[in-house]
Coordinates of C-alpha atoms in Angstrom, one line a residue:
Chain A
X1 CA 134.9 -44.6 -165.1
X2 CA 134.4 -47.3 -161.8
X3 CA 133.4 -49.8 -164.8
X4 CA 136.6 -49.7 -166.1
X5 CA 137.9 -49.8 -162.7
X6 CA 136.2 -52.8 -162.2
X7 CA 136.9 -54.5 -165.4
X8 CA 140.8 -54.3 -164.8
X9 CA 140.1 -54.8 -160.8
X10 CA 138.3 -58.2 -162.2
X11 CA 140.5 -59.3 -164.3
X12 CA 143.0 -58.7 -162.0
X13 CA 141.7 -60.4 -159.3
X14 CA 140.0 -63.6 -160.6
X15 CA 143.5 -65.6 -161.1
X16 CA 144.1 -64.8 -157.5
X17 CA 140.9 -66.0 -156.2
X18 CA 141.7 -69.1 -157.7
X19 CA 145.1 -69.3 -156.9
X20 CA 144.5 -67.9 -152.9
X21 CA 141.1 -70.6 -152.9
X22 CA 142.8 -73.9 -151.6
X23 CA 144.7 -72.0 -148.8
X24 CA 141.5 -70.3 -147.6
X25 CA 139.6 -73.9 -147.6
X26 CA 142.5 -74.7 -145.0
X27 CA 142.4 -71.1 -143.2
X28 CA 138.6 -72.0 -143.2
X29 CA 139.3 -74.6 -140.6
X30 CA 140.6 -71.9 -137.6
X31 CA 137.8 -71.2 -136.0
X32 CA 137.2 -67.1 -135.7
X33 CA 139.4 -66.4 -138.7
X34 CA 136.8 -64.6 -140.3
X35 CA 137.3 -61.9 -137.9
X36 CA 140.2 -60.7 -139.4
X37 CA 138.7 -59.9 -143.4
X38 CA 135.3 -58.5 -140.9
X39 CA 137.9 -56.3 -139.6
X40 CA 139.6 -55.3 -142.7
X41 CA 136.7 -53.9 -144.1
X42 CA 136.2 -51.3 -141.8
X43 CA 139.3 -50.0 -142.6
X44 CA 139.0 -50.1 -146.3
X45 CA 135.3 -48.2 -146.1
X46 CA 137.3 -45.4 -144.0
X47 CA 140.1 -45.0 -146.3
X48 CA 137.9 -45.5 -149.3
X49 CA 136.5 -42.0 -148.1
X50 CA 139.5 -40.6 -148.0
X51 CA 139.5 -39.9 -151.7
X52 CA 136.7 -37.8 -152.3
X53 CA 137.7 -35.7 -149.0
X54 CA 140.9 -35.0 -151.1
X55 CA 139.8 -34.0 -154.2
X56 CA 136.8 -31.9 -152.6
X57 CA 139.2 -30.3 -150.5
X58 CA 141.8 -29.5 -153.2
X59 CA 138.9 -28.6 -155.4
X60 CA 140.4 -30.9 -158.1
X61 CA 138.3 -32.2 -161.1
X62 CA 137.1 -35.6 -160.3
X63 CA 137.5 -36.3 -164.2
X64 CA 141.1 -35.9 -163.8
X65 CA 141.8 -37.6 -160.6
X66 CA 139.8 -41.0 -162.0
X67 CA 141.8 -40.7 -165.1
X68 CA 145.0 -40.5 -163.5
X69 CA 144.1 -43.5 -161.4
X70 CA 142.4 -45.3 -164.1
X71 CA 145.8 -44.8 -165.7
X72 CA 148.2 -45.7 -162.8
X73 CA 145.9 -49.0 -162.7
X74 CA 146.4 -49.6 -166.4
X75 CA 149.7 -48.7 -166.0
X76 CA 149.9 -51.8 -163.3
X77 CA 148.4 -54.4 -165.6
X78 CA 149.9 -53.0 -168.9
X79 CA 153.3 -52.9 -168.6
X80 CA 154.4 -56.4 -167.3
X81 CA 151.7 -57.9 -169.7
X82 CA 153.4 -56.6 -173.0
X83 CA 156.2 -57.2 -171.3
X84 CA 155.3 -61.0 -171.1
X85 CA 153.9 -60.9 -174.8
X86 CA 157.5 -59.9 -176.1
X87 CA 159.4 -62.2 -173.9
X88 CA 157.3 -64.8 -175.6
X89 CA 157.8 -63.1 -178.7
X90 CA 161.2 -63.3 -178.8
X91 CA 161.4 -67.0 -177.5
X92 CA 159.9 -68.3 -180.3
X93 CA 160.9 -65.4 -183.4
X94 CA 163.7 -66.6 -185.6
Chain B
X1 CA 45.7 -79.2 -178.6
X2 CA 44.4 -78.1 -175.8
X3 CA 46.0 -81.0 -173.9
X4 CA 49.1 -79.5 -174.7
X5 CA 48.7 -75.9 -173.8
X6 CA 47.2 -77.2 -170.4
X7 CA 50.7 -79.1 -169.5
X8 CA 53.0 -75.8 -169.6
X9 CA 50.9 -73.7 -168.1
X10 CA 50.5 -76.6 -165.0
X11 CA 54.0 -76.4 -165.0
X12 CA 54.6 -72.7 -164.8
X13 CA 51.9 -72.5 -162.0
X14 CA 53.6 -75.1 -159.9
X15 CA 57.2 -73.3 -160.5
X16 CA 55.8 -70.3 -159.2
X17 CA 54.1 -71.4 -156.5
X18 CA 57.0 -73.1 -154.9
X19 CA 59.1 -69.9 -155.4
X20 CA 56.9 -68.0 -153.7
X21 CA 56.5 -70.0 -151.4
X22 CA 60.1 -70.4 -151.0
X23 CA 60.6 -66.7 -151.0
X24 CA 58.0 -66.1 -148.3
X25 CA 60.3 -68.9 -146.7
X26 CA 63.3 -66.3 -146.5
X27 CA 60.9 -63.0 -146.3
X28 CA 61.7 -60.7 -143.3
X29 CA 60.7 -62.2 -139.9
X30 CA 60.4 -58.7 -138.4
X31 CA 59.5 -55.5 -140.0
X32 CA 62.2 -53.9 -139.0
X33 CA 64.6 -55.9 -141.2
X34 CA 65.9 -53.9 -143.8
X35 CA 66.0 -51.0 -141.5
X36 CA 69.6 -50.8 -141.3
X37 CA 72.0 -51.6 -144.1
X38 CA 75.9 -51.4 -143.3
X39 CA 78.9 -50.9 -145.6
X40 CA 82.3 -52.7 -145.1
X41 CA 84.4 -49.7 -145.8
X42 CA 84.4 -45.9 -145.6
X43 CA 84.8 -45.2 -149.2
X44 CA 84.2 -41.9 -150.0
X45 CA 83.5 -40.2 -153.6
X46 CA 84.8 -36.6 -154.5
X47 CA 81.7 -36.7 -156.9
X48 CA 79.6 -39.1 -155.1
X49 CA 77.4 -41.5 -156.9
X50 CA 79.5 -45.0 -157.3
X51 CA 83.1 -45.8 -156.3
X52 CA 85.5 -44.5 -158.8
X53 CA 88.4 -43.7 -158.8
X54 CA 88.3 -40.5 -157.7
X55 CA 87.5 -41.2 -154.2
X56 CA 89.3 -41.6 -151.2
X57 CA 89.0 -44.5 -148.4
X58 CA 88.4 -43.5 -144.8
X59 CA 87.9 -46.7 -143.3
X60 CA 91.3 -46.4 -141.1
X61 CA 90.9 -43.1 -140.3
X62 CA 87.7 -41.5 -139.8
X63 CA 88.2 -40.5 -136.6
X64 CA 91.9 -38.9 -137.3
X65 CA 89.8 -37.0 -140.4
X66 CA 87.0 -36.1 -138.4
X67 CA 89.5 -34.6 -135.6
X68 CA 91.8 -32.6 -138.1
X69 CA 89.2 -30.9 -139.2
X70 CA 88.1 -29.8 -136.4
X71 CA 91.2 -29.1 -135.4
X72 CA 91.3 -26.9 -138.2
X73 CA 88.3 -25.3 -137.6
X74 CA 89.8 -24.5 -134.0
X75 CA 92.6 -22.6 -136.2
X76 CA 90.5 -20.3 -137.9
X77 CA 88.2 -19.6 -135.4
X78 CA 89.9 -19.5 -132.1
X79 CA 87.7 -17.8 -129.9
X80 CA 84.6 -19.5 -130.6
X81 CA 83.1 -21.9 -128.0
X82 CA 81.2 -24.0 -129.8
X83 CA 84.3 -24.9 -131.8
X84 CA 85.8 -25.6 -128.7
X85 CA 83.2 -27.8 -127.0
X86 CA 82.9 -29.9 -130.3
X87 CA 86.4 -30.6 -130.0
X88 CA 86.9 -31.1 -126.8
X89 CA 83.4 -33.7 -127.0
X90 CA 85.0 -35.2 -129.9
X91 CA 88.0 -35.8 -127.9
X92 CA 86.3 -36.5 -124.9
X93 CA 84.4 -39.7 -126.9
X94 CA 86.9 -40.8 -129.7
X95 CA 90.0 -40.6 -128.0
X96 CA 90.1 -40.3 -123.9
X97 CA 88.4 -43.5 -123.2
X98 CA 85.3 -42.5 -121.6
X99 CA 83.5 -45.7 -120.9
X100 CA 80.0 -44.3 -121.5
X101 CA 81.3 -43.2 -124.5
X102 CA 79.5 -44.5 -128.0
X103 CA 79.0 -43.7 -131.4
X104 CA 77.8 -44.8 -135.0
X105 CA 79.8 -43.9 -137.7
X106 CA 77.9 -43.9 -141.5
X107 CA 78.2 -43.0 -144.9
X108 CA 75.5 -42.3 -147.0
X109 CA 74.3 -44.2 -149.5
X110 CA 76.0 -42.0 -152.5
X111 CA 79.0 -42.8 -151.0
X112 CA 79.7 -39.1 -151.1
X113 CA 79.1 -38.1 -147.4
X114 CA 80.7 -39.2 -143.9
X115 CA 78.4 -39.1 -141.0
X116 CA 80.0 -39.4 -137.2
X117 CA 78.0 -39.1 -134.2
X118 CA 78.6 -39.8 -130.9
X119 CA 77.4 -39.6 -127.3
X120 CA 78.6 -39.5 -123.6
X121 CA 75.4 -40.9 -121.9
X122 CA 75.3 -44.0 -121.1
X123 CA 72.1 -44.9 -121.5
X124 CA 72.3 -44.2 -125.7
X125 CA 71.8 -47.1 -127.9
X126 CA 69.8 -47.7 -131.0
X127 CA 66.2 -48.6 -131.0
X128 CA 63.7 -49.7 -133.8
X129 CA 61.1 -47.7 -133.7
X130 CA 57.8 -46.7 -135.9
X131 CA 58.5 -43.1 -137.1
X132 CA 55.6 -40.7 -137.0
X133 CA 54.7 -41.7 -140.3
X134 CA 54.1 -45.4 -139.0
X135 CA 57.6 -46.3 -141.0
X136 CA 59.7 -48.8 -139.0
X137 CA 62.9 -46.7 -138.6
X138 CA 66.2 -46.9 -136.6
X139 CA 67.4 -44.4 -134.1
X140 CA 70.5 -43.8 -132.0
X141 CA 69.2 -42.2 -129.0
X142 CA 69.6 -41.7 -125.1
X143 CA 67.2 -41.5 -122.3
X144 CA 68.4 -37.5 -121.7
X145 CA 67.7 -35.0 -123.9
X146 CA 70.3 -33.9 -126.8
X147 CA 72.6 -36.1 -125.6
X148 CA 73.6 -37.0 -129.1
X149 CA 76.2 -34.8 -130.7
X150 CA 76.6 -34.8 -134.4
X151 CA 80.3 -34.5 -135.4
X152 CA 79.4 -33.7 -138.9
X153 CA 76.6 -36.0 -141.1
X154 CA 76.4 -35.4 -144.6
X155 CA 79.1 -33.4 -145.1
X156 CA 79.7 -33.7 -148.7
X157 CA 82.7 -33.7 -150.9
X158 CA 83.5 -29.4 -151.9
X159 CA 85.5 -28.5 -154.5
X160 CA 88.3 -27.9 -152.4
X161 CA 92.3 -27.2 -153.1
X162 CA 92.4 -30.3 -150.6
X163 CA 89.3 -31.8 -150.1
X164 CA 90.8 -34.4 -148.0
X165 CA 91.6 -31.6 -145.2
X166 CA 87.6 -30.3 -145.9
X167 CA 85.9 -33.3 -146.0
X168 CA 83.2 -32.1 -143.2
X169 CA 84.7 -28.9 -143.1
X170 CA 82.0 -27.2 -140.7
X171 CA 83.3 -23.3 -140.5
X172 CA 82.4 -22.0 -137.0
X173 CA 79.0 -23.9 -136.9
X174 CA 77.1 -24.7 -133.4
X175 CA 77.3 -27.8 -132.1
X176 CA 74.3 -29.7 -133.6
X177 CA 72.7 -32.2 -130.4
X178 CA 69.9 -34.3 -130.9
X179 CA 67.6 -36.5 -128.4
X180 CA 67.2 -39.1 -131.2
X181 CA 68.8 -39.1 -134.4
X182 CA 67.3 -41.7 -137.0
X183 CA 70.0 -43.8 -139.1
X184 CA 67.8 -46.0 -141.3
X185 CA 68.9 -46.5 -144.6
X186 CA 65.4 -45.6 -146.1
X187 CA 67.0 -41.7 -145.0
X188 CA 70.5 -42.7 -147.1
X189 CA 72.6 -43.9 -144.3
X190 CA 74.9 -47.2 -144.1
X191 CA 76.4 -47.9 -141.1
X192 CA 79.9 -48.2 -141.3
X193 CA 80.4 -49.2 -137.4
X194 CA 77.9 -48.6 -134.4
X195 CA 80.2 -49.2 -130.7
X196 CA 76.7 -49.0 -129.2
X197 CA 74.2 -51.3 -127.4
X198 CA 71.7 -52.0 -130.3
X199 CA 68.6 -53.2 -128.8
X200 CA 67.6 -55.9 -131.8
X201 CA 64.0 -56.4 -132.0
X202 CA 62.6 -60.1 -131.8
X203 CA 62.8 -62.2 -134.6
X204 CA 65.3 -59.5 -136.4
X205 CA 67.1 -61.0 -139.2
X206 CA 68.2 -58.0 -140.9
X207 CA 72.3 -56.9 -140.7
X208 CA 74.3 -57.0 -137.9
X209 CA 75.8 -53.8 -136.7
X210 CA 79.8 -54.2 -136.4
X211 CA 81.2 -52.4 -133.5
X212 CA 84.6 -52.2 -134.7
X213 CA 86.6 -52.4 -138.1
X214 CA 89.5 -55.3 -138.7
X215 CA 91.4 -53.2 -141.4
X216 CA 91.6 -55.6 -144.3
X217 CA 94.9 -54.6 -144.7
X218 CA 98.1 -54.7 -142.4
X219 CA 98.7 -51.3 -140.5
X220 CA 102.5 -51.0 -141.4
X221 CA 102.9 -49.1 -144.8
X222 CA 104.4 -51.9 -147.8
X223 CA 107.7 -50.4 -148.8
X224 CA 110.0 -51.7 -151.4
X225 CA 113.7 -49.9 -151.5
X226 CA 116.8 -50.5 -153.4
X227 CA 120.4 -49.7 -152.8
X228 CA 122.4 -49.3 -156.3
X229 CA 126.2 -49.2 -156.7
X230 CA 126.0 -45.5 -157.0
X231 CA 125.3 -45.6 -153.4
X232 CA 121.7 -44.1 -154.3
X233 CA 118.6 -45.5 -151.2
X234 CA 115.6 -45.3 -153.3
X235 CA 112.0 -46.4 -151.2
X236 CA 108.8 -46.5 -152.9
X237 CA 105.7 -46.7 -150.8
X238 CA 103.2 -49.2 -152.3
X239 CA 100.0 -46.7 -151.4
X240 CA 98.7 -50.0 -148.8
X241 CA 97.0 -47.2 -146.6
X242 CA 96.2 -44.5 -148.9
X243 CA 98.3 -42.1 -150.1
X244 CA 97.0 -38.8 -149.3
X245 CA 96.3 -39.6 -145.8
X246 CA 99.8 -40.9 -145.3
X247 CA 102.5 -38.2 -144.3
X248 CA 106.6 -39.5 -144.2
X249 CA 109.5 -38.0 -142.6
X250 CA 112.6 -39.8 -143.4
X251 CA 116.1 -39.8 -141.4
X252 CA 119.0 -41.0 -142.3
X253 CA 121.5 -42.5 -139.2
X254 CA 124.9 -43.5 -139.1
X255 CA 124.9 -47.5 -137.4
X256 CA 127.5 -49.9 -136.1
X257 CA 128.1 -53.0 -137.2
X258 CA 125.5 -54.8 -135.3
X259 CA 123.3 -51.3 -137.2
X260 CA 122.8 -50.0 -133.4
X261 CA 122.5 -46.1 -134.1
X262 CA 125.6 -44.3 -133.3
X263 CA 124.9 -40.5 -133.7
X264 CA 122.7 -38.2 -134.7
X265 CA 121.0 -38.5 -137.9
X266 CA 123.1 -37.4 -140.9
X267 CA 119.7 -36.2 -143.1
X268 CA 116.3 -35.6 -142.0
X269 CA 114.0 -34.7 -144.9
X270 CA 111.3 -32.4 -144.4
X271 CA 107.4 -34.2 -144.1
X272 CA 106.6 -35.4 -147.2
X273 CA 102.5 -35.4 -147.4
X274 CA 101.5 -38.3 -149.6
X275 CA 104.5 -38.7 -151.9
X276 CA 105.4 -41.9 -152.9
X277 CA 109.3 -42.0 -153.5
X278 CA 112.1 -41.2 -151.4
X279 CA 115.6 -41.0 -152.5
X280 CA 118.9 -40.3 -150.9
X281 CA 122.4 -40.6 -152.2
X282 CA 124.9 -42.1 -149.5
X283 CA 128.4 -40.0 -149.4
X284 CA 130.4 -43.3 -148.5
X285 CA 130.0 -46.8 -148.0
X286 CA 129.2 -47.7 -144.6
X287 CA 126.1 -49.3 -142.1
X288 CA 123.0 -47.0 -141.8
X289 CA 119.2 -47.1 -140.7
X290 CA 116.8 -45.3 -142.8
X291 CA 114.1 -44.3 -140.2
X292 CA 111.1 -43.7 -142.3
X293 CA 108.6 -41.9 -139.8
X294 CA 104.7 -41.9 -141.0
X295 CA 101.8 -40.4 -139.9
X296 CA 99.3 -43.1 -140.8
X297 CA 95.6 -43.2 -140.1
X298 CA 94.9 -44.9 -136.8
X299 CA 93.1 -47.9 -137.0
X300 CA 89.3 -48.4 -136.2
X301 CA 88.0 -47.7 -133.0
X302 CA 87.7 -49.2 -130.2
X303 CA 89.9 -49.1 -128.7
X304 CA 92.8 -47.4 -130.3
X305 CA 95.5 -49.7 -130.1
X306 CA 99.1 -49.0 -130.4
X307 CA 100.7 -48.2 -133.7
X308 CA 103.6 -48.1 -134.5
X309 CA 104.9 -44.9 -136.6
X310 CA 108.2 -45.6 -137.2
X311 CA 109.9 -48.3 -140.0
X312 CA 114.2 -48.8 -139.2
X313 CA 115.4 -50.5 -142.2
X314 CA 118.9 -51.5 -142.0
X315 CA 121.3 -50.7 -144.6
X316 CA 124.7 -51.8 -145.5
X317 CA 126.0 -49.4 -148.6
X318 CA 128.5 -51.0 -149.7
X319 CA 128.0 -50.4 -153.8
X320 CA 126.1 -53.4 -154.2
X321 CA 122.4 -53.4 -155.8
X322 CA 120.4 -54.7 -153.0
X323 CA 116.5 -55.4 -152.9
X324 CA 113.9 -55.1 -150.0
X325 CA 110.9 -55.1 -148.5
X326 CA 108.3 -55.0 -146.3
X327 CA 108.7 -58.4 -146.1
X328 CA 112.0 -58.5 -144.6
X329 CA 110.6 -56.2 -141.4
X330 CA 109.6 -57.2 -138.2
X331 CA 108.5 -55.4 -135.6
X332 CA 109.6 -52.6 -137.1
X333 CA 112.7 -53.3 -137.9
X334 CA 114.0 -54.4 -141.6
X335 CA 116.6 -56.5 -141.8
X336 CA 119.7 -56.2 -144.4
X337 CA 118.8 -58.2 -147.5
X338 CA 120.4 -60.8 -149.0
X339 CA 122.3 -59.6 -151.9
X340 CA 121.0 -60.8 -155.1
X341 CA 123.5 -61.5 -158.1
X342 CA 120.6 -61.8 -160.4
X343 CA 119.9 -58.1 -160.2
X344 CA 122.9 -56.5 -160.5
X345 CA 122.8 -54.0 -163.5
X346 CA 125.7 -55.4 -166.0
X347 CA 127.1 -58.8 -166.7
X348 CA 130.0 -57.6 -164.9
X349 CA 128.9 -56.4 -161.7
X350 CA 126.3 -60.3 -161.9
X351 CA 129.6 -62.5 -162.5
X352 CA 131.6 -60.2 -159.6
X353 CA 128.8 -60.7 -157.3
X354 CA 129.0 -64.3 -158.4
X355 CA 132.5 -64.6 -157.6
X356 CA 132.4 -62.6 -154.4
X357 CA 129.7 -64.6 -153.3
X358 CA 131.9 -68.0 -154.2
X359 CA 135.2 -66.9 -152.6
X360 CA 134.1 -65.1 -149.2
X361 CA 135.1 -67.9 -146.9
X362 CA 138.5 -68.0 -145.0
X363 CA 141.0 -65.0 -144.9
X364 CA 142.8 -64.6 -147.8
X365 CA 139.9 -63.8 -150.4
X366 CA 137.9 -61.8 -147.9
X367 CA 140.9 -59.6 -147.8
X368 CA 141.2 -59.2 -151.6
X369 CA 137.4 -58.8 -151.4
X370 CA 137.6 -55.4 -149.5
X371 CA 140.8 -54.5 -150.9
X372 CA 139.0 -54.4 -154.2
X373 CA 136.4 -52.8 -152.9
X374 CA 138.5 -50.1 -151.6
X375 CA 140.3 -49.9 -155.2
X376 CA 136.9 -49.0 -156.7
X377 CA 136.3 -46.1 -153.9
X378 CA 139.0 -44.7 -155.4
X379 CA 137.1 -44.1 -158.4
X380 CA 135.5 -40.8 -157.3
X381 CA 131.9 -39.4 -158.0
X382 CA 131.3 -36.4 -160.2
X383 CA 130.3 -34.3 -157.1
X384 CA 133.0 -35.6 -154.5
X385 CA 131.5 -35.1 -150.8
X386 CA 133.9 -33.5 -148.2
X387 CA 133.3 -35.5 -144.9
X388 CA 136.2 -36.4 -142.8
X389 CA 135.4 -39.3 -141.1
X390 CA 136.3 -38.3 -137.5
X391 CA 134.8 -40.2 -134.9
X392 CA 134.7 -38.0 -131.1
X393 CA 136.9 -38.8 -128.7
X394 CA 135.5 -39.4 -125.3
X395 CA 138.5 -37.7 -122.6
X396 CA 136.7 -39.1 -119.7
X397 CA 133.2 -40.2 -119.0
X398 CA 130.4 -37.6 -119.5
X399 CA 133.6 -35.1 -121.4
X400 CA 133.5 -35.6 -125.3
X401 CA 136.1 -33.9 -127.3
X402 CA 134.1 -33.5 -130.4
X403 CA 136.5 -34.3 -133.1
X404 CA 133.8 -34.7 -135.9
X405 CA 132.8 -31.0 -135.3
X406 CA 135.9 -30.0 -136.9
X407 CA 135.1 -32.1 -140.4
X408 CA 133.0 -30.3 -141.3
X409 CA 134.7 -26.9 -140.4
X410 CA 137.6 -27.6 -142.4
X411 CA 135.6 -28.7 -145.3
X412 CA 134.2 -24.9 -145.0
X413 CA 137.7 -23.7 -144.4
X414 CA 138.7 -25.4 -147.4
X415 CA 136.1 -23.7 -149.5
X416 CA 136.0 -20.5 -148.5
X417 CA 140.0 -20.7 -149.5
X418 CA 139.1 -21.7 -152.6
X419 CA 136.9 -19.1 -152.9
X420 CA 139.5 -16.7 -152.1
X421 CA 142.1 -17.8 -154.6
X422 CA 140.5 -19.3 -157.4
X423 CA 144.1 -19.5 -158.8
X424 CA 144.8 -22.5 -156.2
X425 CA 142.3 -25.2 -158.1
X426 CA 143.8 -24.3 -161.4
X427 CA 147.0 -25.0 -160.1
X428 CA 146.1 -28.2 -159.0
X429 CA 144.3 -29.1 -162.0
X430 CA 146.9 -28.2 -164.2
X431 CA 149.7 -30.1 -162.4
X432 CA 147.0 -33.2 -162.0
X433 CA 146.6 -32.8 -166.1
X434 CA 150.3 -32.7 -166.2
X435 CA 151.1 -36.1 -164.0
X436 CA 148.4 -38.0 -166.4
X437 CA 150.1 -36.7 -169.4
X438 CA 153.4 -37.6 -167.5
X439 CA 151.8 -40.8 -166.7
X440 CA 150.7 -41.7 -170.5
X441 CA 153.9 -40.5 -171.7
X442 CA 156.0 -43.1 -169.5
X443 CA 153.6 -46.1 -170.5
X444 CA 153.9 -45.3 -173.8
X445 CA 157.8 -45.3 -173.5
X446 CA 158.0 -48.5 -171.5
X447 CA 155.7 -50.0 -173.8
X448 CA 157.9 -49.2 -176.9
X449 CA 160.6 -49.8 -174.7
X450 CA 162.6 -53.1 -176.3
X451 CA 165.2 -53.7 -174.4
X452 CA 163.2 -54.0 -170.9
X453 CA 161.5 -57.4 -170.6
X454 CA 161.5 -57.5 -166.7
X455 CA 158.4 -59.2 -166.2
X456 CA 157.9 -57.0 -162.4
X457 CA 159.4 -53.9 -163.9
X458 CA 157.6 -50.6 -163.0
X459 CA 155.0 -52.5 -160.7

């Protein structure tokens, strides 16, 4: 399931990497600004425990939770992609 | 013809001449020159007779072997005296620094014995000496009578359960003490290390006795580990020191970023007597030290030096495969490793370590970096862990309102709920089945959907 995750998390995230790359070559420059991403990460490793807390706690199938969140993430990346490919559909159809 | 049979046969005569005369050359200057013979290791055979496979080395640890089982023999038979006395002597030379303290450790010849014996006077030593026979010998001996105590010679290799733990097993018997014991290899002996004065005779050319053992290899234990992305530590001991005389406790600690340990440890595994492979699955991502404890064999005497027991490799879980080693400890400690793209499991998981590694400079990308990282710790495991990550307040120095204490009482709580009305998970279940069906159902509808062609709609 987490290499699905990852797939859509990738593809997701590669565009913005590239986009967000010449700002952080400038951001680069302040001296100390790596302190804030350092930071962030302790955060994220404390609320990425959260969810497996929640579902042990609310004895819920892990299938089911991942699939649901595998679908909301889809769900993200789906819908304004087709939405794109029919908006360039109907530019160029007769 | 004759000519011709003449000129070999001058030939061969001069040959041998000058080799015996060259062997004379190197021929012992003193009788007493292959008195002695030593051995560079403590190899012992379960069989005896060669050094196969089957055998175990005891050059590091003689003295540990030699003072478990006595220790053992103390066990079973606590009453008896000269039980008692032998361990107490054995201590009293091996391991409190007596300074007329000596001793000549052997093996025999076989290789399927161990011989120890050691001595508090301080006038012991070895001599050569003609035996009664008129046979040059070697002798450890002292100027007092029985003042050399035999801590087990020739104690062969029994089919034993755990011939390791028997090796010299001596059940109850009376402390043996001689006045002179002879060592000479003509009796099967080869001396493995002799902390003794060793009166040489003149002109002796014949081996030099060590009087201590540089272990041949280091003293720390060669680990290799791995972290995966499933969050599994896996440590494999490279069997440097021996395996079955090598005993592992392993703990698990929670760190802070600078992997300074913060509480108590979050796993201790029972000791592990000669295994080879350690594993432990991490709940969460986080900064650890895996404190791998070993009971190795101390090194030679004299004198016992310092060792260190204990191995601190530092961790950072963070779903990454990650490689170490021995290699990367010092002093004990072992630092993080660098992350390797090339041996990430997929294609995938290479190219995002790739990219990670590319793109973790200034603020913006970092932040994606974890925020993706927490997006995948929302993937769950098969077996979720309940652990509330509640760190303990401190109210006022020394007072600590222990706010962790209650994670795991709710996670019991919780359970025994559970428990008490099953219904409560199928519940949840169901109406968790129902908001993915829900879920599919509106993707569906906005994917069929023509007339929306919002390009942000529903995000």
């Amino acid at each position: 399931m987490d290499e699905i995750i990852n797939i859509i998390i990738s593809l997701l995230s590669l565009p913005l990497f590239l986009i967000m790359t010449p700002l952080d070559y400038l951001l680069d420059k302040i001296p100390g600004i790596d302190i804030i991403p350092t930071a962030i990460s302790p955060v994220a490793v404390y609320v990425g425990s959260l969810p497996s807390t929640v579902v042990s706690l609310f004895g819920m199938n892990p299938y089911l939770w991942n699939a649901i969140f595998v679908t909301f993430v889809t769900y993200l990346i789906a819908v304004p992609s087709i939405n794109l490919i029919k908006k360039v559909w109907a530019f160029f159809r007769p | 013809m004759k000519r011709f049979l003449l000129l070999p046969l001058a030939l061969l005569l001069a040959v041998s001449s000058v080799v015996s005369f060259g062997s004379s050359s190197v021929s012992a200057a003193s009788v007493y020159d292959n008195v002695l013979t030593k051995t560079d290791s403590l190899i012992i055979n379960k069989t005896g007779g060669g050094n196969g496979d089957d055998s175990i080395d005891f050059s590091l640890n003689w003295a540990n072997q030699r003072k478990e089982v006595l220790e053992k023999n103390l066990e079973r038979y606590p009453n008896d005296t000269a039980t008692q006395t032998k361990l107490q002597r054995f201590n009293d030379v091996f391991y409190n620094q007596d300074e007329n303290a000596s001793w000549v450790v052997a093996r025999t010849e076989d290789g399927s014995g161990l011989c120890v014996l050691g001595s508090l006077d301080p006038t012991a030593k070895i001599v050569f000496e003609l035996n009664s026979e008129g046979s040059p010998s070697a002798y450890y001996k002292s100027d007092g009578i029985n003042n050399i105590i035999d801590f087990g010679c020739a104690m062969y290799w029994p089919t034993h359960p755990n011939p390791q733990s028997s090796l010299g097993l001596i059940d109850g018997s009376p402390m043996q003490r001689y006045t002179q014991f002879n060592i000479s290899a003509s009796l099967g002996y080869q001396i493995f290390m002799a902390n003794v004065n060793v009166e040489y005779p003149d002109g002796y050319e014949g081996d030099i006795l060590p009087d201590s053992y540089a272990p041949p290899v280091q003293t720390d234990p060669l680990i290799d580990w791995w972290l995966t992305d499933k969050l599994v530590f896996s440590a494999r001991y490279l069997d440097n020191l021996g395996i079955d005389n090598t005993a592992w406790t392993w703990k698990i600690f929670p760190a802070d970023d600078n992997f300074q340990i913060t509480g108590d440890p979050i796993y201790t595994s029972d000791e592990i007597q000669g295994i080879n492979m350690f594993t432990y699955t991490f709940a969460e991502k986080g900064k650890y030290i895996a404190r791998a404890s070993f009971r190795i064999p101390a090194p030679g005497l004299p004198p016992p030096p310092e060792v260190r027991t204990t191995l601190d490799i530092q961790l950072n879980v963070d779903g990454y495969y990650q490689r170490g080693g021995t290699n990367h400890c010092q002093d004990g400690i072992c630092n993080v490793p660098v992350i390797e793209c090339a041996i990430q499991p997929t294609y995938l998981d290479r190219l995002n370590c790739k990219v990670e590694q590319m793109f973790n400079f200034g603020l913006l990308n970092p932040s994606l970096i974890a925020f993706r990282s927490l997006l995948s710790s929302f993937v769950v495991p098969t077996s979720p862990n309940c652990s509330i990550p509640l760190p303990n307040v401190q109210i006022t120095p020394g007072r600590v309102f222990p706010l962790s204490s209650y994670s795991s009482i709710v996670c019991t709580r919780a359970e025994q709920l559970r428990n008490k009305f099953p219904i409560a998970p199928i519940v949840v279940n169901f109406a968790l089945a129902m908001l993915l069906l829900w879920m599919i159902v509106k993707i569906i509808n906005r994917i069929l959907d023509n007339n929306k062609h919002d390009l942000i709609e529903g995000v």
